[in-house]
Short mmCIF file of C-alpha atoms in Angstrom, two decimals:
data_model
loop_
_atom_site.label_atom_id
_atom_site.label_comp_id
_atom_site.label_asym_id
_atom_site.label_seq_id
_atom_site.Cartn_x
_atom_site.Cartn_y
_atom_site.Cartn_z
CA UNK A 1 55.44 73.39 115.16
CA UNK A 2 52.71 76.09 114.72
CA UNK A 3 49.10 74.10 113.22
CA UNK A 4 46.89 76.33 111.14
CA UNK A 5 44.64 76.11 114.24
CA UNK A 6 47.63 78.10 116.47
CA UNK A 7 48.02 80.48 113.26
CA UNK A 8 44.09 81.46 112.59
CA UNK A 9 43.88 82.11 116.27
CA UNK A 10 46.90 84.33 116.97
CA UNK A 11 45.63 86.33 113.44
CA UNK A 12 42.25 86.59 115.27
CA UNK A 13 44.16 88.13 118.38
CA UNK A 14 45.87 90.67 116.27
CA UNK A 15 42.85 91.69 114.32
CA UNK A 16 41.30 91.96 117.80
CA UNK A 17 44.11 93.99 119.31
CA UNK A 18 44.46 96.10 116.47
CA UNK A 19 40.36 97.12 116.73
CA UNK A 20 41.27 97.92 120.69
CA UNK A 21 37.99 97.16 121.57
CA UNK A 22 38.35 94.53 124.11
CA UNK A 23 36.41 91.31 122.67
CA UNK A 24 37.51 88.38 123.90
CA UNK A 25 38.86 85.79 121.38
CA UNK A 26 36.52 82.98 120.93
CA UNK A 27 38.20 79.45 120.29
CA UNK A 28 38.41 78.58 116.22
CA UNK A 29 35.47 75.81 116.30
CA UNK A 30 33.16 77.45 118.61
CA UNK A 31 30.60 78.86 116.89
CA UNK A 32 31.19 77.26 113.23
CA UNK A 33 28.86 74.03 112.22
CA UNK A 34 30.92 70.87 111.16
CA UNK A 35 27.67 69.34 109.88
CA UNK A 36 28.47 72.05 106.90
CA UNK A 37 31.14 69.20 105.43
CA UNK A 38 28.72 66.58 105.68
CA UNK A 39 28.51 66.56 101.79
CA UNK A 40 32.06 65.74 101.40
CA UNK A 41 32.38 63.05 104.38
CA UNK A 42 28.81 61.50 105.38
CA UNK A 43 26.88 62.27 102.19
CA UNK A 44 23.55 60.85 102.34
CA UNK A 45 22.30 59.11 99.24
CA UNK A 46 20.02 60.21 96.60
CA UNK A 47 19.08 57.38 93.92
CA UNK A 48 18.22 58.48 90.15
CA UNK A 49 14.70 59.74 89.63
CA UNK A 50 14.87 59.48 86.32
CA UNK A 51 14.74 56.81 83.09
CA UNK A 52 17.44 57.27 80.51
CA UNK A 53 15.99 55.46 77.82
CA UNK A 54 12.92 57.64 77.59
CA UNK A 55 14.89 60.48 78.27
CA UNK A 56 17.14 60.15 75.28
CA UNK A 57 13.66 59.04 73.47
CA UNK A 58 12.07 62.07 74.04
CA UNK A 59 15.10 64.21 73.34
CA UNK A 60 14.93 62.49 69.56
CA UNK A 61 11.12 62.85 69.18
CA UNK A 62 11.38 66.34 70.07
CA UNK A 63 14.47 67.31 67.90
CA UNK A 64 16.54 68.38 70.71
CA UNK A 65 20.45 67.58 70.44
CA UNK A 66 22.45 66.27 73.54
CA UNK A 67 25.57 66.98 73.71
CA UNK A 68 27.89 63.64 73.43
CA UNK A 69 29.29 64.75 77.30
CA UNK A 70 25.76 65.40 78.11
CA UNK A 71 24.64 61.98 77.02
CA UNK A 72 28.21 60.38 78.75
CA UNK A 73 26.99 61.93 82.01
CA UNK A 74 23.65 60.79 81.83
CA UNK A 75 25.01 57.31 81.08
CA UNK A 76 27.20 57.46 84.09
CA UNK A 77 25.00 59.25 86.48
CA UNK A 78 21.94 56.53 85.82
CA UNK A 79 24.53 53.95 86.33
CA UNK A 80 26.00 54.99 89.16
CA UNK A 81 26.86 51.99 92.39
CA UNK A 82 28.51 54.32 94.65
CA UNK A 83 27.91 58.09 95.20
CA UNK A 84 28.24 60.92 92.58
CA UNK A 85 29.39 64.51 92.97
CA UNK A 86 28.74 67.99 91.00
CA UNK A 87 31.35 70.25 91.63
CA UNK A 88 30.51 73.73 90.41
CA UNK A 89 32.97 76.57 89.49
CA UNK A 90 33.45 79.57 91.00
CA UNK A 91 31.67 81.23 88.24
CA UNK A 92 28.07 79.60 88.69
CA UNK A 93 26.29 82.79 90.47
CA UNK A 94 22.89 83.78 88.35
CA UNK A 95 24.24 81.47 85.66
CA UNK A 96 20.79 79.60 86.03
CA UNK A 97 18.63 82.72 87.30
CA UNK A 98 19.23 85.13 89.59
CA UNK A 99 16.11 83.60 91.67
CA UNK A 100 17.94 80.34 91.90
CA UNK A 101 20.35 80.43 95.39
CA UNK A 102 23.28 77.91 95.47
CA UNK A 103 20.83 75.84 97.80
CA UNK A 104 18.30 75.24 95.58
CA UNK A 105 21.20 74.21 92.81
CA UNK A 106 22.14 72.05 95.51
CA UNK A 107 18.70 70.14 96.13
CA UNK A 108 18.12 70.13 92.61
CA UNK A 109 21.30 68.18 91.63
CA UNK A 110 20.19 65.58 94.67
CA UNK A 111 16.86 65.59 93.29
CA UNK A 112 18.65 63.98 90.14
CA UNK A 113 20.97 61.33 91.41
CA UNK A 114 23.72 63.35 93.33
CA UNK A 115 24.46 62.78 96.38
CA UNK A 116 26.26 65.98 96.87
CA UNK A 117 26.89 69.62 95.55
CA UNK A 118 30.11 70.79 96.00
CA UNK A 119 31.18 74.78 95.29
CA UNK A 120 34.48 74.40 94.31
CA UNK A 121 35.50 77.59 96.06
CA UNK A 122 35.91 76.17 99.07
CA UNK A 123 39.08 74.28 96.98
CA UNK A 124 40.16 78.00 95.95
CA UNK A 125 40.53 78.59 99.11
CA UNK A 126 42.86 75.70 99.94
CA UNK A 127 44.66 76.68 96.34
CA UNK A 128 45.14 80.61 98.08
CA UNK A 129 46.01 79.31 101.23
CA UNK A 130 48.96 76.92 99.26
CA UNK A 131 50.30 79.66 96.73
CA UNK A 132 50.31 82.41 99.96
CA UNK A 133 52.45 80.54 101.65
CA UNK A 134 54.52 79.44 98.99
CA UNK A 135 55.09 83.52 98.35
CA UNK A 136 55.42 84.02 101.78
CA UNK A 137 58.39 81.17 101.78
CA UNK A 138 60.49 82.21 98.17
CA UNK A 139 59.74 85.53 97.14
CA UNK A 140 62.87 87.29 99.57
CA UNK A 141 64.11 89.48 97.25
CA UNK A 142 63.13 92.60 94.67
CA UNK A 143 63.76 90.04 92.20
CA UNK A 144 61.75 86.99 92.79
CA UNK A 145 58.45 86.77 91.16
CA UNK A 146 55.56 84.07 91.16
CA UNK A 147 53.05 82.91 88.14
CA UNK A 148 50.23 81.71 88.54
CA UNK A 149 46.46 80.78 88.01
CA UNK A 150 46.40 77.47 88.67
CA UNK A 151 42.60 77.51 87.82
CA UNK A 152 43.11 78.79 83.98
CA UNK A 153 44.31 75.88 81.88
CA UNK A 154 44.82 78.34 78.58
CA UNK A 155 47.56 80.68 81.29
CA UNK A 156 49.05 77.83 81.94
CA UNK A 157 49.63 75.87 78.50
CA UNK A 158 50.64 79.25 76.76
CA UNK A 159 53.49 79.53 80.04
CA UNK A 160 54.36 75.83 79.13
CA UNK A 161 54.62 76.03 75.03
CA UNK A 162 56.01 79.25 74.72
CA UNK A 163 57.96 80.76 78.26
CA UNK A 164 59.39 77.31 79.18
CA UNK A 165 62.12 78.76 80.64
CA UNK A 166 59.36 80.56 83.12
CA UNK A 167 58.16 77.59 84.68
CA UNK A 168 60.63 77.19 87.57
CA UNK A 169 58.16 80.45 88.94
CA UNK A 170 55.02 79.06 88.13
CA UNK A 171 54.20 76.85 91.58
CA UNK A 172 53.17 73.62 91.09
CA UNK A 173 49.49 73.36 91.83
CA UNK A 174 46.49 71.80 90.76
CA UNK A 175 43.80 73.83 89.87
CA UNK A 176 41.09 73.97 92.24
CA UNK A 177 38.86 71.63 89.71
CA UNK A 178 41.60 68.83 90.38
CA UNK A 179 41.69 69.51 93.71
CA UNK A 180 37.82 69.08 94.50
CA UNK A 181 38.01 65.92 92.63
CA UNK A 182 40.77 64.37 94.08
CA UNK A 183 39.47 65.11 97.21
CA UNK A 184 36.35 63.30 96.56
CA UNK A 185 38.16 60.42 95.28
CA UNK A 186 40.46 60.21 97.75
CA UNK A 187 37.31 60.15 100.80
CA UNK A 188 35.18 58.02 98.35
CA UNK A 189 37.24 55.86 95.82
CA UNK A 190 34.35 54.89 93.47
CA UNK A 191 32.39 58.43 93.76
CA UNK A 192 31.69 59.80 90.02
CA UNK A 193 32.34 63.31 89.77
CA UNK A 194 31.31 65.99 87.35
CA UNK A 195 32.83 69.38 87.43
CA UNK A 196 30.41 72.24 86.05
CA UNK A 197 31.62 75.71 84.85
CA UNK A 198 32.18 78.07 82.03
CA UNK A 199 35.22 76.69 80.79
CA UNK A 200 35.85 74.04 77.23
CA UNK A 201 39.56 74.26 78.18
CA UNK A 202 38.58 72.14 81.19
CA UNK A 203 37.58 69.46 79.16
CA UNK A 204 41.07 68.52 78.10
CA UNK A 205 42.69 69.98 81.40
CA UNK A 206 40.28 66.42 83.31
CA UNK A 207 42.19 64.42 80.64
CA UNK A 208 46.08 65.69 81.28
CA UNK A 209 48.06 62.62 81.96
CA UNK A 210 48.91 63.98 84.92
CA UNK A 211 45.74 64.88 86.13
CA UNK A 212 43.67 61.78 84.48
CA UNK A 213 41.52 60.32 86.94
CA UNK A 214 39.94 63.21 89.48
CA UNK A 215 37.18 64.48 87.10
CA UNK A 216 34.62 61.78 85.21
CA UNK A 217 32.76 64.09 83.31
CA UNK A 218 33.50 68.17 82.69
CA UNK A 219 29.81 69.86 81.40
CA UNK A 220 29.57 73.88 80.99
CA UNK A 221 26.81 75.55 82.15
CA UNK A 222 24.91 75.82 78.94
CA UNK A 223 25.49 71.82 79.02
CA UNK A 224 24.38 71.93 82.53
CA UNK A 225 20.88 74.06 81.59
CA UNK A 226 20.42 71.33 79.17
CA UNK A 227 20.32 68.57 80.76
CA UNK A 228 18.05 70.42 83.48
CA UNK A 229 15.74 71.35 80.90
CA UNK A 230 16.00 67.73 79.85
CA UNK A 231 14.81 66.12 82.81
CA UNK A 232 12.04 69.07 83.40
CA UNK A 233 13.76 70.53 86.82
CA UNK A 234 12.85 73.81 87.83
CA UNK A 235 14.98 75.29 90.04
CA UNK A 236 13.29 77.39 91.63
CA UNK A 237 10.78 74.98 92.68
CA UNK A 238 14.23 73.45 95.26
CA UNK A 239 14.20 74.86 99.26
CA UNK A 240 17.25 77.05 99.78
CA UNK A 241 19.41 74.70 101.53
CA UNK A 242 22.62 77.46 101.64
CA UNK A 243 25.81 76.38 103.34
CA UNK A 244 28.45 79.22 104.13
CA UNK A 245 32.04 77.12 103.95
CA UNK A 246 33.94 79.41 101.25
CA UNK A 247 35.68 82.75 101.88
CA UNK A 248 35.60 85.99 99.88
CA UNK A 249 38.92 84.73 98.45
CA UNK A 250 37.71 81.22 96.98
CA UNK A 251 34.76 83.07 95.41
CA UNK A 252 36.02 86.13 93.50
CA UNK A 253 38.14 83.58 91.63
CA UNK A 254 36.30 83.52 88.51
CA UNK A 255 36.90 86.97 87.79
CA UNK A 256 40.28 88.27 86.26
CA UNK A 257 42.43 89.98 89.60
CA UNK A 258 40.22 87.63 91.95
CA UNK A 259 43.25 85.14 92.27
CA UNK A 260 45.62 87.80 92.06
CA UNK A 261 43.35 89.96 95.41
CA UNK A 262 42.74 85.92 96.89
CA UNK A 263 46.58 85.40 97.12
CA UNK A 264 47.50 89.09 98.46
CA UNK A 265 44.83 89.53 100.73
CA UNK A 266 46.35 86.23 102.04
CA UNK A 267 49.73 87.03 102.31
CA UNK A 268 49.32 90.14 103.99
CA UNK A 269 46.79 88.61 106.71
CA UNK A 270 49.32 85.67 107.31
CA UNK A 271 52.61 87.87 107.06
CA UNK A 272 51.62 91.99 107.43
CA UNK A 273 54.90 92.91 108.30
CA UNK A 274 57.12 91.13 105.46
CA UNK A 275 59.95 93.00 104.16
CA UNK A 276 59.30 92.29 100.55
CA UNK A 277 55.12 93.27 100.04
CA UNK A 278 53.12 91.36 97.54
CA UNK A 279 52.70 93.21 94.36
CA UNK A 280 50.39 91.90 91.65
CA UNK A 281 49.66 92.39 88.04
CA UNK A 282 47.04 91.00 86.11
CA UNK A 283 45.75 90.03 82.51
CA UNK A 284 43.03 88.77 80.65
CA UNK A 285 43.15 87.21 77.26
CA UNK A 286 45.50 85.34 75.33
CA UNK A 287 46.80 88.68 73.63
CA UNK A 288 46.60 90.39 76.94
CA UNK A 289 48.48 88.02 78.71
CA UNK A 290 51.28 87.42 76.29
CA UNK A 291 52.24 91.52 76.19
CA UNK A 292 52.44 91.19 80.06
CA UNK A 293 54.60 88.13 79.64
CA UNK A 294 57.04 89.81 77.42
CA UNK A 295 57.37 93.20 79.89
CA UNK A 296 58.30 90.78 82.17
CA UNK A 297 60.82 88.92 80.39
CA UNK A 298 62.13 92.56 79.21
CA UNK A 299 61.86 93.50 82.53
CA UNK A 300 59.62 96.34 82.05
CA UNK A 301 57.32 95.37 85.28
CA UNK A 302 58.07 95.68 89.16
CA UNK A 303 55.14 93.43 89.94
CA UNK A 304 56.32 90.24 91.64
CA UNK A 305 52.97 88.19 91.54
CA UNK A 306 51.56 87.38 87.89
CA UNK A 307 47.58 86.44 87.48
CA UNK A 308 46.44 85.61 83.61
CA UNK A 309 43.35 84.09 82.52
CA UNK A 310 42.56 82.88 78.70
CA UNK A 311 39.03 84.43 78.63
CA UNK A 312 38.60 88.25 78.57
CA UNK A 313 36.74 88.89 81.68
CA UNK A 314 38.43 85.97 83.74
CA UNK A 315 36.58 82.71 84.00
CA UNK A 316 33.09 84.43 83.92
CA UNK A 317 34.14 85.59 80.22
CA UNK A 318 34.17 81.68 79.19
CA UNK A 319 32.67 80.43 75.99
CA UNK A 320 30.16 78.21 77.65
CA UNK A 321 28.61 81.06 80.44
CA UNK A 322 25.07 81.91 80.08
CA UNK A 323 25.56 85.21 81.24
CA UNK A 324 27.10 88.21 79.59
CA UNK A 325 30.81 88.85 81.56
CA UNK A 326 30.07 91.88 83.26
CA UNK A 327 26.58 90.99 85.27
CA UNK A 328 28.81 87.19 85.69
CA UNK A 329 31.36 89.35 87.45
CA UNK A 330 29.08 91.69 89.53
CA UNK A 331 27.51 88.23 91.01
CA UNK A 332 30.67 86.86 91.63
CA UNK A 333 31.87 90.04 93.69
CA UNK A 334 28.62 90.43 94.87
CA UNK A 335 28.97 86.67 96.14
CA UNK A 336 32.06 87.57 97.85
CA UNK A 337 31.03 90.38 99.45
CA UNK A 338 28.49 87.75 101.44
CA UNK A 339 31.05 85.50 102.70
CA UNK A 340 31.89 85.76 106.26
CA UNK A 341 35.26 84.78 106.04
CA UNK A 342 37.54 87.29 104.23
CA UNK A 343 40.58 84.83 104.02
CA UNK A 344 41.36 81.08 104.05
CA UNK A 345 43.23 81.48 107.04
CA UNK A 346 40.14 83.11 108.57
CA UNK A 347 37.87 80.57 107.26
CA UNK A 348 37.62 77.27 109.96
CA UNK A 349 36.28 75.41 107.08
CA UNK A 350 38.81 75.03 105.40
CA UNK A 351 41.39 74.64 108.62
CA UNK A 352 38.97 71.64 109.23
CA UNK A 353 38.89 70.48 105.56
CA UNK A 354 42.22 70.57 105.73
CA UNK A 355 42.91 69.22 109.36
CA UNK A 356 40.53 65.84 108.24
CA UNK A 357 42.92 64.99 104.66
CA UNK A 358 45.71 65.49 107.03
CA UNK A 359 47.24 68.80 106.84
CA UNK A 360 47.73 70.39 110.13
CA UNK A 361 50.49 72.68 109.76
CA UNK A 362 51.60 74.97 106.74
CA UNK A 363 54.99 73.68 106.39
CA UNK A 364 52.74 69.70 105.28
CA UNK A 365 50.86 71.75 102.71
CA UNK A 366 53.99 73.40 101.40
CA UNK A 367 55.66 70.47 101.25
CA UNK A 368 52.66 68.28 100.04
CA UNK A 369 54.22 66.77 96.98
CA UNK A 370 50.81 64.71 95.57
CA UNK A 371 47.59 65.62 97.15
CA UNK A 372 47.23 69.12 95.60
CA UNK A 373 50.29 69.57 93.67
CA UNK A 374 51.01 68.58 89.43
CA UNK A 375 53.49 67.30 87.97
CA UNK A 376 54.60 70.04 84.80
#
């Protein structure tokens, strides 16, 4: 049975051959550094700096408001006996600054209590890998078509209330939120974790009964500034402690078409020569989304991959971003233009990621019926 180790390296050879150039193909965990997962697997600990009592104390002497999840988190994160986690959406690029790197987010949030940072990309990139070969699997004729973002709770309630009958197309993953936490809880049982992002919808998505249990605390980013401002952090003050473990597909995410180019630019790098090609369509907004929903339905559309996101813009159009939705979405492109790794397949991260919770081959994270997969 072909592993995703046999599958990166014979799409390595062909990207090789194709260029004609001769370079010799080096083996998948040569020149990557494993130490990069350390976070997730031997996290070193960081104890709480700070007092909560005169925190909340000076937050009332000084008039300022915390927000009741603010104050939960605090609670939780001063309280903590085993090791806490912020995972941080997709969207998070110049939310805080544009002087402030993902490494110095990342010392900062250790500086507080947590023992690890974790972009949640990297779990897009899992997500991708899933729904690519999930297309690559059941879309065999003109008239098969997928749904999807997983990541947009608002897509996929509206799908649920009002195209019911639609949901036998909409694959049955976790968004990559659930995903990062259940992968933390599933390494470290006890671990708190705190997803942080644009998104209010994410609030109630941590509290689905089916998803209960993977995310402690949700806070958006304008919850996130507060509680830095709070406890006096200045991030720019942090060392740039970067890590490069995501791929351009995992990062564009939290702009509307990023899951949409994620899954195609997937698809065609795992299966170039399928006889049905991937072709998407996108919307953004509730009203947005509903009108492509409907040419669907009437069959109005030849497109047989569906992205929508609730927020205009994507994810970086959320209520709780910091930044206006267009400089939010030329970071996040800008952020995936950095990556290294154009693809999950290409990415050894996540092959290792992967290989360590136990999925070697694609046909055990098709088939994976509890580790990243819902139940609608």
């Amino acid at each position: 049975m072909e592993t995703f180790k046999d599958l990166h390296k014979k799409i390595q050879e062909a990207s090789l051959s194709d260029q004609d150039n001769g370079t010799p193909v080096k083996d998948l965990f040569e020149d990557f550094d494993k130490s990069q997962l350390n976070c997730l697997f031997t996290p070193d600990i960081h104890p709480v700096f700070w007092n909560l009592e005169a925190c909340v104390t000076k937050a009332t002497d000084s008039g300022v408001k915390i927000s009741k999840d603010v104050q939960a988190c605090m609670e939780s994160l001063h309280g903590k006996k085993k090791l806490a986690y912020a995972l941080i959406a997709p969207a998070f690029i110049g939310q805080f600054s544009d002087e402030v790197t993902p490494g110095m987010l990342r010392n900062a949030f250790k500086q507080m209590g947590f023992d690890g940072m974790v972009e949640v990309a990297v779990f897009a990139d899992i997500l991708t890998l899933k729904e690519a070969l999930e297309f690559d699997q059941n879309i065999n004729s003109e008239s098969d078509y997928q749904l999807t973002s997983c990541c947009c709770p608002m897509w996929i309630a509206m799908i649920r209330k009002i195209y019911s009958d639609l949901m036998p197309h909409v694959p049955a993953t976790v968004s990559p939120m659930i995903a990062a936490g259940r992968t933390v809880k599933i390494l470290h049982p006890d671990a708190l974790t705190v997803f942080i992002g644009p998104c209010v919808a994410k609030k109630a998505e941590a509290k689905e009964p089916d998803l209960k249990g993977a995310i402690d605390h949700v806070l958006t980013f304008q919850e996130t500034k507060e509680l830095f401002d709070l406890l006096n952090v200045d991030l720019t003050l942090f060392a740039a402690n970067e890590k490069e473990n995501s791929s351009k597909a995992g990062r564009i995410y939290a702009r509307v078409g990023g899951v949409s180019e994620a899954v195609k630019n997937t698809v065609e790098r795992l299966n170039p020569n399928r006889k049905i090609a991937i072709k998407t369509r996108q919307a953004d907004g509730v009203v947005n989304c509903k009108a492509m929903v409907n040419e669907l339905v009437s069959g109005q559309v030849t497109a047989n991959f569906f992205e929508g996101m609730g927020c205009v813009g994507g994810c970086v159009g959320g209520p709780k971003s910091i930044l206006d939705k267009d400089i939010a979405k030329d970071n996040v492109n800008t952020y995936g233009e950095k990556a290294i790794y154009p693809t999950p397949i290409d990415n050894p991260y996540v092959i290792e990621l992967l290989h360590r919770l136990g999925f070697d081959t694609p046909e055990s994270l098709v088939e994976d019926n509890k580790f990243f997969t819902r139940k609608f």
